[in-house]
XYZ file of C-alpha atoms in Angstrom:
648
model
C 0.000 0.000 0.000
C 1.096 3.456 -1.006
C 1.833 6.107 1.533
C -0.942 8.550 0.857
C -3.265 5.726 0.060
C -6.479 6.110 2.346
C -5.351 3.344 5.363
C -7.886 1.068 6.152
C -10.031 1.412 9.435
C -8.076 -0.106 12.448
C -10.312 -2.595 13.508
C -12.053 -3.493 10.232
C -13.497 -6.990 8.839
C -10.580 -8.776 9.753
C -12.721 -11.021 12.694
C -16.354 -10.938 11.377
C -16.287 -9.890 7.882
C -18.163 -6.637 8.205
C -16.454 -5.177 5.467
C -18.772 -5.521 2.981
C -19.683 -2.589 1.030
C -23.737 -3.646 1.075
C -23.334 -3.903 4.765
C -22.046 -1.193 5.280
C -24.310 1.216 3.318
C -27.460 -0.462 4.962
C -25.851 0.278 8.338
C -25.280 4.166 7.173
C -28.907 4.352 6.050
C -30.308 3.406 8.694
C -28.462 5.890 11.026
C -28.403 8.733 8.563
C -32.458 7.911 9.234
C -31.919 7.755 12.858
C -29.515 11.422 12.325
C -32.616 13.232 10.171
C -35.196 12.511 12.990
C -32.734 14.770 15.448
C -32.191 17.530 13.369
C -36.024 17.091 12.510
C -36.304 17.673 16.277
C -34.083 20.536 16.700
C -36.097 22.520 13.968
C -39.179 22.300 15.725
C -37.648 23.777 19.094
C -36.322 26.042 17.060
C -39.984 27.104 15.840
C -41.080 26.991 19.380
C -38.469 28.620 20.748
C -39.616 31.961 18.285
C -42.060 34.295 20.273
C -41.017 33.635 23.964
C -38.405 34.732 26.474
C -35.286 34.010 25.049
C -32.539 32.918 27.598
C -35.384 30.753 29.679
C -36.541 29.066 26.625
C -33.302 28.277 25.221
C -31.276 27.455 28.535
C -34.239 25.871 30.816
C -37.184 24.755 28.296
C -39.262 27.391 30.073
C -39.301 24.969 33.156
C -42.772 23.238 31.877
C -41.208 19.441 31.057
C -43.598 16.776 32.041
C -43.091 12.804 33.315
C -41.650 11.589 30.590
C -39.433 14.464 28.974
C -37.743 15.159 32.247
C -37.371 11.312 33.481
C -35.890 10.481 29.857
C -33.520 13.592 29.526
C -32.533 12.964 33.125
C -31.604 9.375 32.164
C -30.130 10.480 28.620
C -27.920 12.951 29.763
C -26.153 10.523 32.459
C -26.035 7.471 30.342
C -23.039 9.318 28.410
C -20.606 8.463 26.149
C -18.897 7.354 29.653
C -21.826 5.017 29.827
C -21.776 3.371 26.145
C -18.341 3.695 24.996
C -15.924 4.252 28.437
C -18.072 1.323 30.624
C -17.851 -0.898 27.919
C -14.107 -0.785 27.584
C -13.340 -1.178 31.046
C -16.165 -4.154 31.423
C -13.800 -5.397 28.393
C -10.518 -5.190 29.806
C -11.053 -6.189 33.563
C -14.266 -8.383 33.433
C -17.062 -9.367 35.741
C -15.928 -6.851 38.795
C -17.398 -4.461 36.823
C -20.580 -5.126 38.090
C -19.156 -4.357 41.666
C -18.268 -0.690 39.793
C -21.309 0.375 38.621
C -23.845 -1.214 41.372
C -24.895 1.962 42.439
C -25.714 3.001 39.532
C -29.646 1.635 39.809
C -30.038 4.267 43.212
C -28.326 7.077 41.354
C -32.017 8.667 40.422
C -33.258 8.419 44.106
C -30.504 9.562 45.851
C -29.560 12.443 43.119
C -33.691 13.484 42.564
C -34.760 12.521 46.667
C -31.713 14.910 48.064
C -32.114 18.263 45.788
C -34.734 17.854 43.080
C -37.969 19.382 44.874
C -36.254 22.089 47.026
C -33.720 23.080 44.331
C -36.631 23.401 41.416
C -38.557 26.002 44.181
C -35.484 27.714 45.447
C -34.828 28.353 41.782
C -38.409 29.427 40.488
C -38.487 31.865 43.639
C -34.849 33.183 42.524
C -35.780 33.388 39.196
C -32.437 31.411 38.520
C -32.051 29.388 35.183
C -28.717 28.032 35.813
C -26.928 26.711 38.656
C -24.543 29.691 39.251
C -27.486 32.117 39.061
C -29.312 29.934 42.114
C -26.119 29.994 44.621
C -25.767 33.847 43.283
C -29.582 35.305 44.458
C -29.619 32.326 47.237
C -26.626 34.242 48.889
C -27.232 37.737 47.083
C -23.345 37.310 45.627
C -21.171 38.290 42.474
C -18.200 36.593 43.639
C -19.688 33.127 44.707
C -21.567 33.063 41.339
C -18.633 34.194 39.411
C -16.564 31.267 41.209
C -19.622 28.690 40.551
C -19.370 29.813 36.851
C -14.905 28.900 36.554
C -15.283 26.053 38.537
C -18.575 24.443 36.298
C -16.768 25.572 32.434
C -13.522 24.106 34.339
C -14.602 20.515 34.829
C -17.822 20.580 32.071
C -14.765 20.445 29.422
C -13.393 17.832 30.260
C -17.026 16.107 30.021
C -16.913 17.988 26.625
C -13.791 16.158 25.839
C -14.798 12.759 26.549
C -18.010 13.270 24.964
C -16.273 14.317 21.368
C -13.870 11.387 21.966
C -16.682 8.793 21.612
C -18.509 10.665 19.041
C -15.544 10.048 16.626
C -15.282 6.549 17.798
C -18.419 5.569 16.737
C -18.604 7.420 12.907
C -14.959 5.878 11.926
C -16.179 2.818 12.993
C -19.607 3.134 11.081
C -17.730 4.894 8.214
C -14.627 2.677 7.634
C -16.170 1.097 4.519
C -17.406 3.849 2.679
C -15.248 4.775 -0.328
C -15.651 8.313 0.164
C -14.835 8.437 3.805
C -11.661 6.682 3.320
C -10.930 9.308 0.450
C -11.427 11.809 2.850
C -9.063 10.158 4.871
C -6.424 10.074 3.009
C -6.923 13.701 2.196
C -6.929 14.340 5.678
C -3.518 12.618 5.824
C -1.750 14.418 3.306
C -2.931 18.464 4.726
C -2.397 17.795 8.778
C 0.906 15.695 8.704
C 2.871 18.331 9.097
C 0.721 20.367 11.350
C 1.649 21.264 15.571
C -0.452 19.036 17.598
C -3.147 17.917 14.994
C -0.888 16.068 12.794
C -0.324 13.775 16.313
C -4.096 12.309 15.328
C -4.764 9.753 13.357
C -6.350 10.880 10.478
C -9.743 8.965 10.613
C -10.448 9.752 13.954
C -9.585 13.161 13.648
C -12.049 13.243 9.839
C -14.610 11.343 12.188
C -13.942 14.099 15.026
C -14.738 17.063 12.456
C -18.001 15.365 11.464
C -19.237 14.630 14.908
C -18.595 18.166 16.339
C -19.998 19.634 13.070
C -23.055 17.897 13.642
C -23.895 18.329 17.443
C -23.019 21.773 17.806
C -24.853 23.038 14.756
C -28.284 20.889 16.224
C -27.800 22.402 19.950
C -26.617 25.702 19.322
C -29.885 25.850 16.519
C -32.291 24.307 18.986
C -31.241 25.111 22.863
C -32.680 23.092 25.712
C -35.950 22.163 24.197
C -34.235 20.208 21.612
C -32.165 18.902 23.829
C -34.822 17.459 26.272
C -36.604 16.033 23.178
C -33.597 14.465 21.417
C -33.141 12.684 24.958
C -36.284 11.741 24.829
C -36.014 9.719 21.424
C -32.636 9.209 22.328
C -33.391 7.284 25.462
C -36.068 5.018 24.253
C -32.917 4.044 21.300
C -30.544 3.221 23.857
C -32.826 0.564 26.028
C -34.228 -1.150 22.909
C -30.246 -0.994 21.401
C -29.052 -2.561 24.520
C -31.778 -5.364 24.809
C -31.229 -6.066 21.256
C -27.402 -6.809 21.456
C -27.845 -9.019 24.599
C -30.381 -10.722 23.118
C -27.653 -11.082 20.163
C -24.606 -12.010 22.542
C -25.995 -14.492 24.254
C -27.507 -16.452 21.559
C -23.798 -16.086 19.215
C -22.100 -17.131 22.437
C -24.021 -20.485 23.388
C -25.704 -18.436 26.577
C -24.268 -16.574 29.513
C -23.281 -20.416 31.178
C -20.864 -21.071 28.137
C -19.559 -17.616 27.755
C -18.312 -17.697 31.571
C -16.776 -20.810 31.360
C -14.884 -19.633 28.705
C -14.231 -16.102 30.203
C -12.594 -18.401 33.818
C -9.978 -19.968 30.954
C -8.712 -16.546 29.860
C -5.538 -15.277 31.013
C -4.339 -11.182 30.251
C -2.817 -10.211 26.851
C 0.970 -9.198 27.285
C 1.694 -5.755 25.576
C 4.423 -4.913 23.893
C 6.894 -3.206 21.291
C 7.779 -5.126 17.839
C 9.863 -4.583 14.470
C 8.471 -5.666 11.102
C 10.431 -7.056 8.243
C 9.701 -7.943 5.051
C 11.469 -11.032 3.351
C 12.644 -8.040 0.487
C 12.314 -4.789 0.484
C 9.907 -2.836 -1.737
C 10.129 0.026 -4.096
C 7.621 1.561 -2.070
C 6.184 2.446 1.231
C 4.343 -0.710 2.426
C 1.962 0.061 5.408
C 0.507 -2.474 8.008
C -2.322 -1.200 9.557
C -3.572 -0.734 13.201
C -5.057 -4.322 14.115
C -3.587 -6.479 11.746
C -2.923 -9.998 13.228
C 0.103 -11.587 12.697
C 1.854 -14.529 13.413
C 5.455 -14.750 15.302
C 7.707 -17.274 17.085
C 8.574 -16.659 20.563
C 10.247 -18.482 23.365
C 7.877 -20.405 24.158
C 6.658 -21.262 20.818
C 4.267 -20.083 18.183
C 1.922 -17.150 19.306
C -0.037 -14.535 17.344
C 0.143 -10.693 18.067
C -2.096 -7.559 17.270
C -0.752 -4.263 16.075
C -1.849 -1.935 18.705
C -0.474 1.414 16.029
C -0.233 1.814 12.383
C 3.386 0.458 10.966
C 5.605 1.936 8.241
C 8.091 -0.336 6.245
C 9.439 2.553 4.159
C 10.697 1.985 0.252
C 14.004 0.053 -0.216
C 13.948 -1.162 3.270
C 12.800 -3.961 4.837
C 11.931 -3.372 8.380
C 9.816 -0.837 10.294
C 10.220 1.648 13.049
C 9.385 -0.049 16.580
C 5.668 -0.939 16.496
C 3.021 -0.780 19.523
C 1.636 -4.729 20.273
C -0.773 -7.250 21.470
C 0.355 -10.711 22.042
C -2.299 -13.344 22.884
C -1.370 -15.555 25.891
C -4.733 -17.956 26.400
C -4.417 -21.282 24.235
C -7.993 -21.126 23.389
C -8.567 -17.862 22.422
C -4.839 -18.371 20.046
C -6.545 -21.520 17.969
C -10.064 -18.890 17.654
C -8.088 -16.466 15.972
C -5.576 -18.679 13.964
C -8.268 -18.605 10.707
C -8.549 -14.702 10.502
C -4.753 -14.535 10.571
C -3.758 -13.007 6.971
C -0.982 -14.598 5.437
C 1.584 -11.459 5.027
C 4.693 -11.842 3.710
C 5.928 -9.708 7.021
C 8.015 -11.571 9.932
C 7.692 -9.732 13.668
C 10.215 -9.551 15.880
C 9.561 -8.697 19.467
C 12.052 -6.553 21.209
C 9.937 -5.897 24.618
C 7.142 -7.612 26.344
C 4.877 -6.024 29.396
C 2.899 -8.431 31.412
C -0.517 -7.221 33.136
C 0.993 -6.397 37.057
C -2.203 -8.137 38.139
C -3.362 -11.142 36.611
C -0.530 -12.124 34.240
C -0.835 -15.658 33.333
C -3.385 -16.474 35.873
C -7.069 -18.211 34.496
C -9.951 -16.829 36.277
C -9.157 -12.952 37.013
C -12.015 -12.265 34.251
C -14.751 -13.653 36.679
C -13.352 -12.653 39.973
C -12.652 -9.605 42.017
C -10.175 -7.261 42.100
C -10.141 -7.581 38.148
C -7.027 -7.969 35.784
C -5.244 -4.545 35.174
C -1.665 -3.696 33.473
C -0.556 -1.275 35.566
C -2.118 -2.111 39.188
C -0.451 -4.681 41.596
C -3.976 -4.531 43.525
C -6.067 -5.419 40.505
C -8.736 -2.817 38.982
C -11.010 -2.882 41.857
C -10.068 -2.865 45.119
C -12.741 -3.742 48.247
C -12.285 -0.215 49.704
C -12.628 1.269 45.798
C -15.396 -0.630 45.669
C -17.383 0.484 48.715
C -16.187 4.313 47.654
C -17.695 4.135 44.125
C -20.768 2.446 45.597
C -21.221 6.210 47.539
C -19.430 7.949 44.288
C -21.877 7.119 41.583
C -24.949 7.898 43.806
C -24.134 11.215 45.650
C -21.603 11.902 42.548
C -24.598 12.299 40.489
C -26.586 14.295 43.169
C -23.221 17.359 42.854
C -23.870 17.450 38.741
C -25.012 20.870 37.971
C -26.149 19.018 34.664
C -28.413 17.090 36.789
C -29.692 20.194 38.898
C -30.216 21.928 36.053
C -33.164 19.241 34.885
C -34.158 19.353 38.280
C -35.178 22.699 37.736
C -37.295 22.495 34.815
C -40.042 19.378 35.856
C -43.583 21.313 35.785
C -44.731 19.686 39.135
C -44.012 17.664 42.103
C -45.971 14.045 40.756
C -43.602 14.496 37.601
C -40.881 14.396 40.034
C -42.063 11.459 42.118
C -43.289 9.327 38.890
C -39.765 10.419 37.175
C -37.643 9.533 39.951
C -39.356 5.385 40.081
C -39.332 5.167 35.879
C -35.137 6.433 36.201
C -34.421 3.673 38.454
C -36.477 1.348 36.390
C -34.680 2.526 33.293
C -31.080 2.259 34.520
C -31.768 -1.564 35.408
C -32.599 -2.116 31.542
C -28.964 -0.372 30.533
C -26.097 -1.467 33.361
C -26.655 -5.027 34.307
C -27.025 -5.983 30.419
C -23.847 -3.846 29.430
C -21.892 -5.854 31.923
C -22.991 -9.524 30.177
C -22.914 -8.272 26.718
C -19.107 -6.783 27.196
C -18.302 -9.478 28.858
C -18.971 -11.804 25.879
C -17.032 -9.253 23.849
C -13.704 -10.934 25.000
C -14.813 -14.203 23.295
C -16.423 -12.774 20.342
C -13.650 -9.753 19.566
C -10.280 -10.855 21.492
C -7.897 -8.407 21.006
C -10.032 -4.944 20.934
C -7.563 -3.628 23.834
C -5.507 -2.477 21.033
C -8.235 0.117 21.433
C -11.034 -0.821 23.965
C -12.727 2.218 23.585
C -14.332 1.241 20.279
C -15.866 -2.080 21.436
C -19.261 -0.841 21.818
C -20.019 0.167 17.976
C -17.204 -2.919 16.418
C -19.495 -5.189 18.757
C -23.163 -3.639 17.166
C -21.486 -4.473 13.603
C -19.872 -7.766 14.417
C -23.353 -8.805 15.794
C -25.560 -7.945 13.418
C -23.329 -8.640 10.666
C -23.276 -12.159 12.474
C -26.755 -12.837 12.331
C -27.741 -11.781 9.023
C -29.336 -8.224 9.467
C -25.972 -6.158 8.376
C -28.739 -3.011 8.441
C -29.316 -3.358 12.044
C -26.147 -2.152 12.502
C -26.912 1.440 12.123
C -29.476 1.800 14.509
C -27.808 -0.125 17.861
C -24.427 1.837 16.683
C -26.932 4.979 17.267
C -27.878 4.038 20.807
C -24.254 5.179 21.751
C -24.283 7.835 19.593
C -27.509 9.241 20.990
C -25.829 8.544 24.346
C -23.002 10.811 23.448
C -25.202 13.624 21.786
C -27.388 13.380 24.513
C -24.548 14.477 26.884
C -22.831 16.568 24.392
C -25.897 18.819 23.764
C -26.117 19.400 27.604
C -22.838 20.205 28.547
C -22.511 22.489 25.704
C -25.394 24.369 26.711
C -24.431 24.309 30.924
C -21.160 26.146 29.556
C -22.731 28.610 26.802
C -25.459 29.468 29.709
C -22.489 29.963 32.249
C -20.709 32.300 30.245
C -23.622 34.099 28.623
C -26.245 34.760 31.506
C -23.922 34.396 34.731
C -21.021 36.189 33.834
C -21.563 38.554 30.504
C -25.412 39.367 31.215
C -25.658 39.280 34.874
C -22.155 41.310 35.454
C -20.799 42.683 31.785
C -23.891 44.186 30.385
C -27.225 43.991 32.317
C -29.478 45.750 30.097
C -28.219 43.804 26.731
C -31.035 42.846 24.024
C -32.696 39.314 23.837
C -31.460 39.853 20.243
C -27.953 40.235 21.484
C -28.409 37.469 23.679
C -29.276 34.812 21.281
C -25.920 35.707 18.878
C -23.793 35.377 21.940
C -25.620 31.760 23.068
C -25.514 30.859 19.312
C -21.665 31.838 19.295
C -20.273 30.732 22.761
C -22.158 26.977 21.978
C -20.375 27.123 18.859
C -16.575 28.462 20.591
C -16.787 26.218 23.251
C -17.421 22.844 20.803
C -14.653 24.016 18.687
C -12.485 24.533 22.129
C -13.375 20.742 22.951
C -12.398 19.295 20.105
C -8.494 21.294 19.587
C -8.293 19.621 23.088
C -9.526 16.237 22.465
C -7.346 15.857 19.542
C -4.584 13.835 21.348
C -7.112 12.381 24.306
C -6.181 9.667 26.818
C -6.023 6.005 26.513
C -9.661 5.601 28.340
C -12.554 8.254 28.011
C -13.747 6.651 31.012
C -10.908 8.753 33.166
C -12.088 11.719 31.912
C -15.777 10.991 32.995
C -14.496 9.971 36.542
C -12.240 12.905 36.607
C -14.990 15.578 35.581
C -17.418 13.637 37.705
C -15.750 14.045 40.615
C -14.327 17.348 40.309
C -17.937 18.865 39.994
C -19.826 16.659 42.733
C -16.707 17.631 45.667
C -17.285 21.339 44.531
C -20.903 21.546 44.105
C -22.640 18.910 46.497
C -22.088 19.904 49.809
C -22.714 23.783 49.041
C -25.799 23.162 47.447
C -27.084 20.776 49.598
C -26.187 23.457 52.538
C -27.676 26.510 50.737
C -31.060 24.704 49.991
C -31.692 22.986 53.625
C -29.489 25.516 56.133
C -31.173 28.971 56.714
C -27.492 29.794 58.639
C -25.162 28.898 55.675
C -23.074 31.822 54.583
C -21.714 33.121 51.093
C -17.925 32.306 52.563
C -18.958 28.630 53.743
C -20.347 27.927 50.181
C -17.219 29.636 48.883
C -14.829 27.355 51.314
C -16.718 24.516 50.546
C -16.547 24.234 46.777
C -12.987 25.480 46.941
C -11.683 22.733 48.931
C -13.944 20.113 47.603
C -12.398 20.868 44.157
C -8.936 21.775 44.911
C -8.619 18.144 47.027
C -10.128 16.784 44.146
C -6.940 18.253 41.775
C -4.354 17.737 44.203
C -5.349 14.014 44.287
C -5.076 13.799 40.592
C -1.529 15.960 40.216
C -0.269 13.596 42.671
C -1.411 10.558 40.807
C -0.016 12.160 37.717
C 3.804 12.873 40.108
C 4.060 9.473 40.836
C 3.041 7.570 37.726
C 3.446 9.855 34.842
C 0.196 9.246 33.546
C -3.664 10.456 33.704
C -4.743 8.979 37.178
C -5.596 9.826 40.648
C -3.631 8.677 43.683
C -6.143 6.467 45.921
C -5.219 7.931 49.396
C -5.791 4.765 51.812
C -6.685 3.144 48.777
C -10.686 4.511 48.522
C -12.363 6.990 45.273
C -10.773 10.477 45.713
C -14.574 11.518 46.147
C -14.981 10.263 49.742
C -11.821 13.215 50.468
C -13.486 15.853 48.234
C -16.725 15.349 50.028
C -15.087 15.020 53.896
C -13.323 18.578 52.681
C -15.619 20.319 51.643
C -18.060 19.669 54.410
C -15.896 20.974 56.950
C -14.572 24.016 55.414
C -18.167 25.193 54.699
C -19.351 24.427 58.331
C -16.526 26.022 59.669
C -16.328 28.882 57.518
C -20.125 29.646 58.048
C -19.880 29.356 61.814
C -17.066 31.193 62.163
C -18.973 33.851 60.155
C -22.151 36.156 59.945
C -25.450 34.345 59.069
C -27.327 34.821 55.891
C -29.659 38.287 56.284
C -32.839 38.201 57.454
C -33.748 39.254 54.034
C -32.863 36.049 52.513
C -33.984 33.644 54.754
C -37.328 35.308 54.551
C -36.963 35.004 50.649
C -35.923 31.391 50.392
C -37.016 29.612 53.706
C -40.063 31.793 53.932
C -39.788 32.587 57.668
C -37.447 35.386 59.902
C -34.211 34.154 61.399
């Protein structure tokens, strides 16, 4: 293959032979279908939007959403791209004790809706508040503590932002990789960004899949505001249940039922990765390329074995080797004699120069179906007991501190939406978690290999299923349920910064008395600057989106809980103790991650007596805003008469 040639996709038909053009084109029809019904959506909030208050329409839906809009944008918006493309991965890579993780996840709605929903949605209508800065603003009648809400929130919402783009892209390359015209574009893409600062460092069909995803979500939210958003979700929640019990109804039948698909997930022992060099038997008079995922055979010490390519490989012209190569090598018997048939009989020989071993789990059968989990870099395995019991209070009171989630909680129409919404939520995340965890288990035995890049198992599993069983068209519409995961949280978080930036900072302290003409431009055009922010800085993300989600999730929960939870419940809470409070619950929350970073070079947060940084952020920022409101002035008389209707 030519350099300049369009590379083909990664992680293409080399296992299940969904490479075939018909295939492919069905899938893309179907989800282009799936794509016109949301902008279809989008235009009619736009339509309704015309005629009423601007900023409350576009940033709050006019707080009027009934049962089912606000249970299923509730739901939508937190089953993220974390949920369908970061989960996944991880489920992938360390197995069953990722139903220990997520447990929680099924009291996330009562917790999150039974602590703040109800007092937050009157606090707010009596404020007149229609984002979550604005609320702890008139709650404590202060610039300062709603400027600092406002950094803090656009601080940690990016990173959200960059997670969320990271999927997107994931999921159109991998619907995409067959289309002749994609991988044209692809090859263009090659040949204009090489030589670029920090974009040519992407690969250039994620970064041609990255342009097409942020294209597409920012010119639907910016175009439709909230109201779009909540009824996207809507549709978009109702594709992700039906996507997810379609593929475990799909898994288990292609993998002889959950019984036989355990027993061979016990016999599994950890791929080893590693660095390789390539040679050809002669060299070439041109470039030859071997692409990211190609299997290939090689002879090690201990006989025969088969490794992945984990990067893309270069064996230039007139030469005969390559640079050192990223790989995989397969190290269960079993899964070595599944893959020996899709093994493509290249004329290149692969020398391996270095080795890693997982640091828990190498070599051992049975760390797929057992606690603490494989992992390559932990001695303690991925999930600790004490991590284990922190993410079980994480996930549930995390959610509660997301000013995404408050900001829904301040737009249901009455209180039996809220109790009815709160029961269908729980009800709802049952039918998503639990299934993820069987299907993605199965993934190992249907897909070995996919940690070459585990983030992409959740749309190369739709396609290998439904390729598998006949309907190659079915494809596009399970490959939307992450999608519509990922918009859903995309659409959100683009708006929670645009209305940050626009209402609490340049209307509120810039320019008061601005038009709702001027208004609208500068929503239109911060949604817009902000999605183009996330995706310069998502061009070169880390290995797992999930850290980003954990990271942002965190961050926002240790600095927004407690002082919300305090401002809504406490007549005595102070501006200062808010103020401590989401200081220290977010600066512990950094310091635990810069550590992490000190002492292993890499993206990760350093478990202090081995529990979820969360449990600190939390401790921290409930004792600096006690002790910074007792050791201060009460609110005024003014407000608590306001807010708690009564006197001090």
């Amino acid at each position: 293959m030519e350099r300049g040639a369009p590379v083909p996709d990664p992680l293409s038909p080399l296992l299940l032979g969904a490479g075939e053009s018909g295939a492919t084109n069905s899938a893309l029809i179907s989800f282009s279908i799936y794509l016109a019904g949301v902008f279809f959506i989008a235009w009619l909030s736009a339509r309704v939007l015309k005629g009423k208050e601007f900023l409350s329409e576009y940033f709050l839906g006019s707080r009027n959403l009934g049962m089912w809009a606000f249970a299923l944008t509730f739901a939508a918006t937190n089953a993220s791209g974390g949920s369908f493309m970061g989960f996944p991965s991880l489920i992938y890579t360390h197995g069953w004790v990722l139903a220990l993780w997520i447990g929680s996840y099924m009291i996330v709605p009562l917790v999150t809706m039974g602590l703040l929903a109800k007092r937050l949605n009157q606090v707010a209508r009596t404020a007149g508040a229609i984002t979550v800065p604005e609320v702890l603003r008139e709650r404590f009648d202060s610039k300062r503590l709603g400027m600092l809400a406002t950094l803090l929130l656009t601080f940690f919402m990016f990173f959200y932002l960059l997670a969320q783009f990271k999927a997107g892209s994931h999921i159109l390359s991998t619907l995409l990789v067959n289309v002749p015209l994609y991988q044209s574009a692809v090859a263009w893409v090659a040949g204009v960004t090489t030589d670029l600062p920090w974009i040519g460092n992407s690969e250039p069909d994620y970064l041609l899949s990255l342009m097409v995803f942020a294209v597409t979500v920012i010119l639907y939210t910016a175009y439709g505001g909230f109201r779009a958003v909540v009824w996207t979700d809507v549709m978009q929640g109702l594709v992700m249940v039906v996507g997810v019990m379609v593929m475990l109804f799909l898994v288990l039948s292609q993998v002889g039922g959950l019984g036989n698909a355990t027993r061979q997930l016990a016999r599994m022992t950890p791929p080893e990765h590693g660095e390789a060099i390539l040679r050809l038997a002669e060299a070439q008079n041109r470039d030859v390329v071997v692409r990211k995922g190609t299997w290939l055979r090689t002879e090690t010490s201990d006989g025969a074995g088969i490794v992945r390519t984990a990067s893309v490989a270069l064996i230039p012209a007139n030469s005969t080797e390559s640079e050192s190569v990223a790989i995989l090598r397969i190290t269960t018997p079993e899964e070595i004699e599944r893959i020996q048939p899709d093994v493509l009989e290249l004329n290149v020989a692969v020398e391996i120069t270095e080795l890693t071993p997982y640091r828990r789990g190498a070599g051992q059968r049975g760390v797929y179906v057992s606690a603490p989990g494989p992992d390559p870099k932990n001695e303690s395995g991925f999930l600790s007991f004490g991590m284990a019991m922190s993410f079980f209070v994480f996930w549930a009171f995390g959610g509660a501190g997301q000013p995404s989630n408050m900001v829904r909680q301040m737009a249901f129409n009455n209180t039996a939406t809220f109790k009815r919404s709160m029961v269908m939520v729980v009800f709802y995340y049952s039918l998503i978690y639990f299934p993820l965890v069987l299907i993605f288990c199965c993934a190992r035995i249907l897909l070995p290999g996919m940690e070459v890049d585990a983030d992409r198992i959740m749309p190369e599993m739709a396609t290998a299923l439904t390729a598998a069983a006949g309907y190659p068209w079915l494809a596009g519409f399970l490959i939307a349920a992450p999608f519509a995961a990922v918009m859903s949280s995309v659409d959100s978080f683009l708006l929670m910064v645009s209305s940050g930036l626009v209402r609490d900072i340049y209307q509120r302290n810039i320019n008061p008395n601005t038009s709702e003409k001027t208004l609208s431009r500068l929503s239109y055009a911060v949604t817009a600057l902000a999605g183009i922010a996330a995706v310069l800085a998502v061009l070169n993300p880390p290995e797992y989106l999930q850290n980003l989600i954990v990271f942002a999730t965190g961050g926002l929960a240790g600095g927004f809980l407690v002082p919300m939870a305090l401002a809504l419940y406490w007549p005595r809470f102070n501006a200062a103790g808010a103020m401590a409070g989401m200081l220290s619950g977010c600066g512990t929350h950094l310091v635990l991650y810069i550590a992490g970073y000190m002492m292993e070079g890499r993206f990760t947060v350093y478990q202090f007596l081995g529990v979820q940084p969360f449990v600190w952020d939390l401790l921290g920022s409930t004792l600096l805003s006690v002790g910074f409101t007792l050791a201060g002035p009460p609110s005024s008389d003014r407000l608590v008469e306001k807010f708690f209707s009564k006197r001090a």
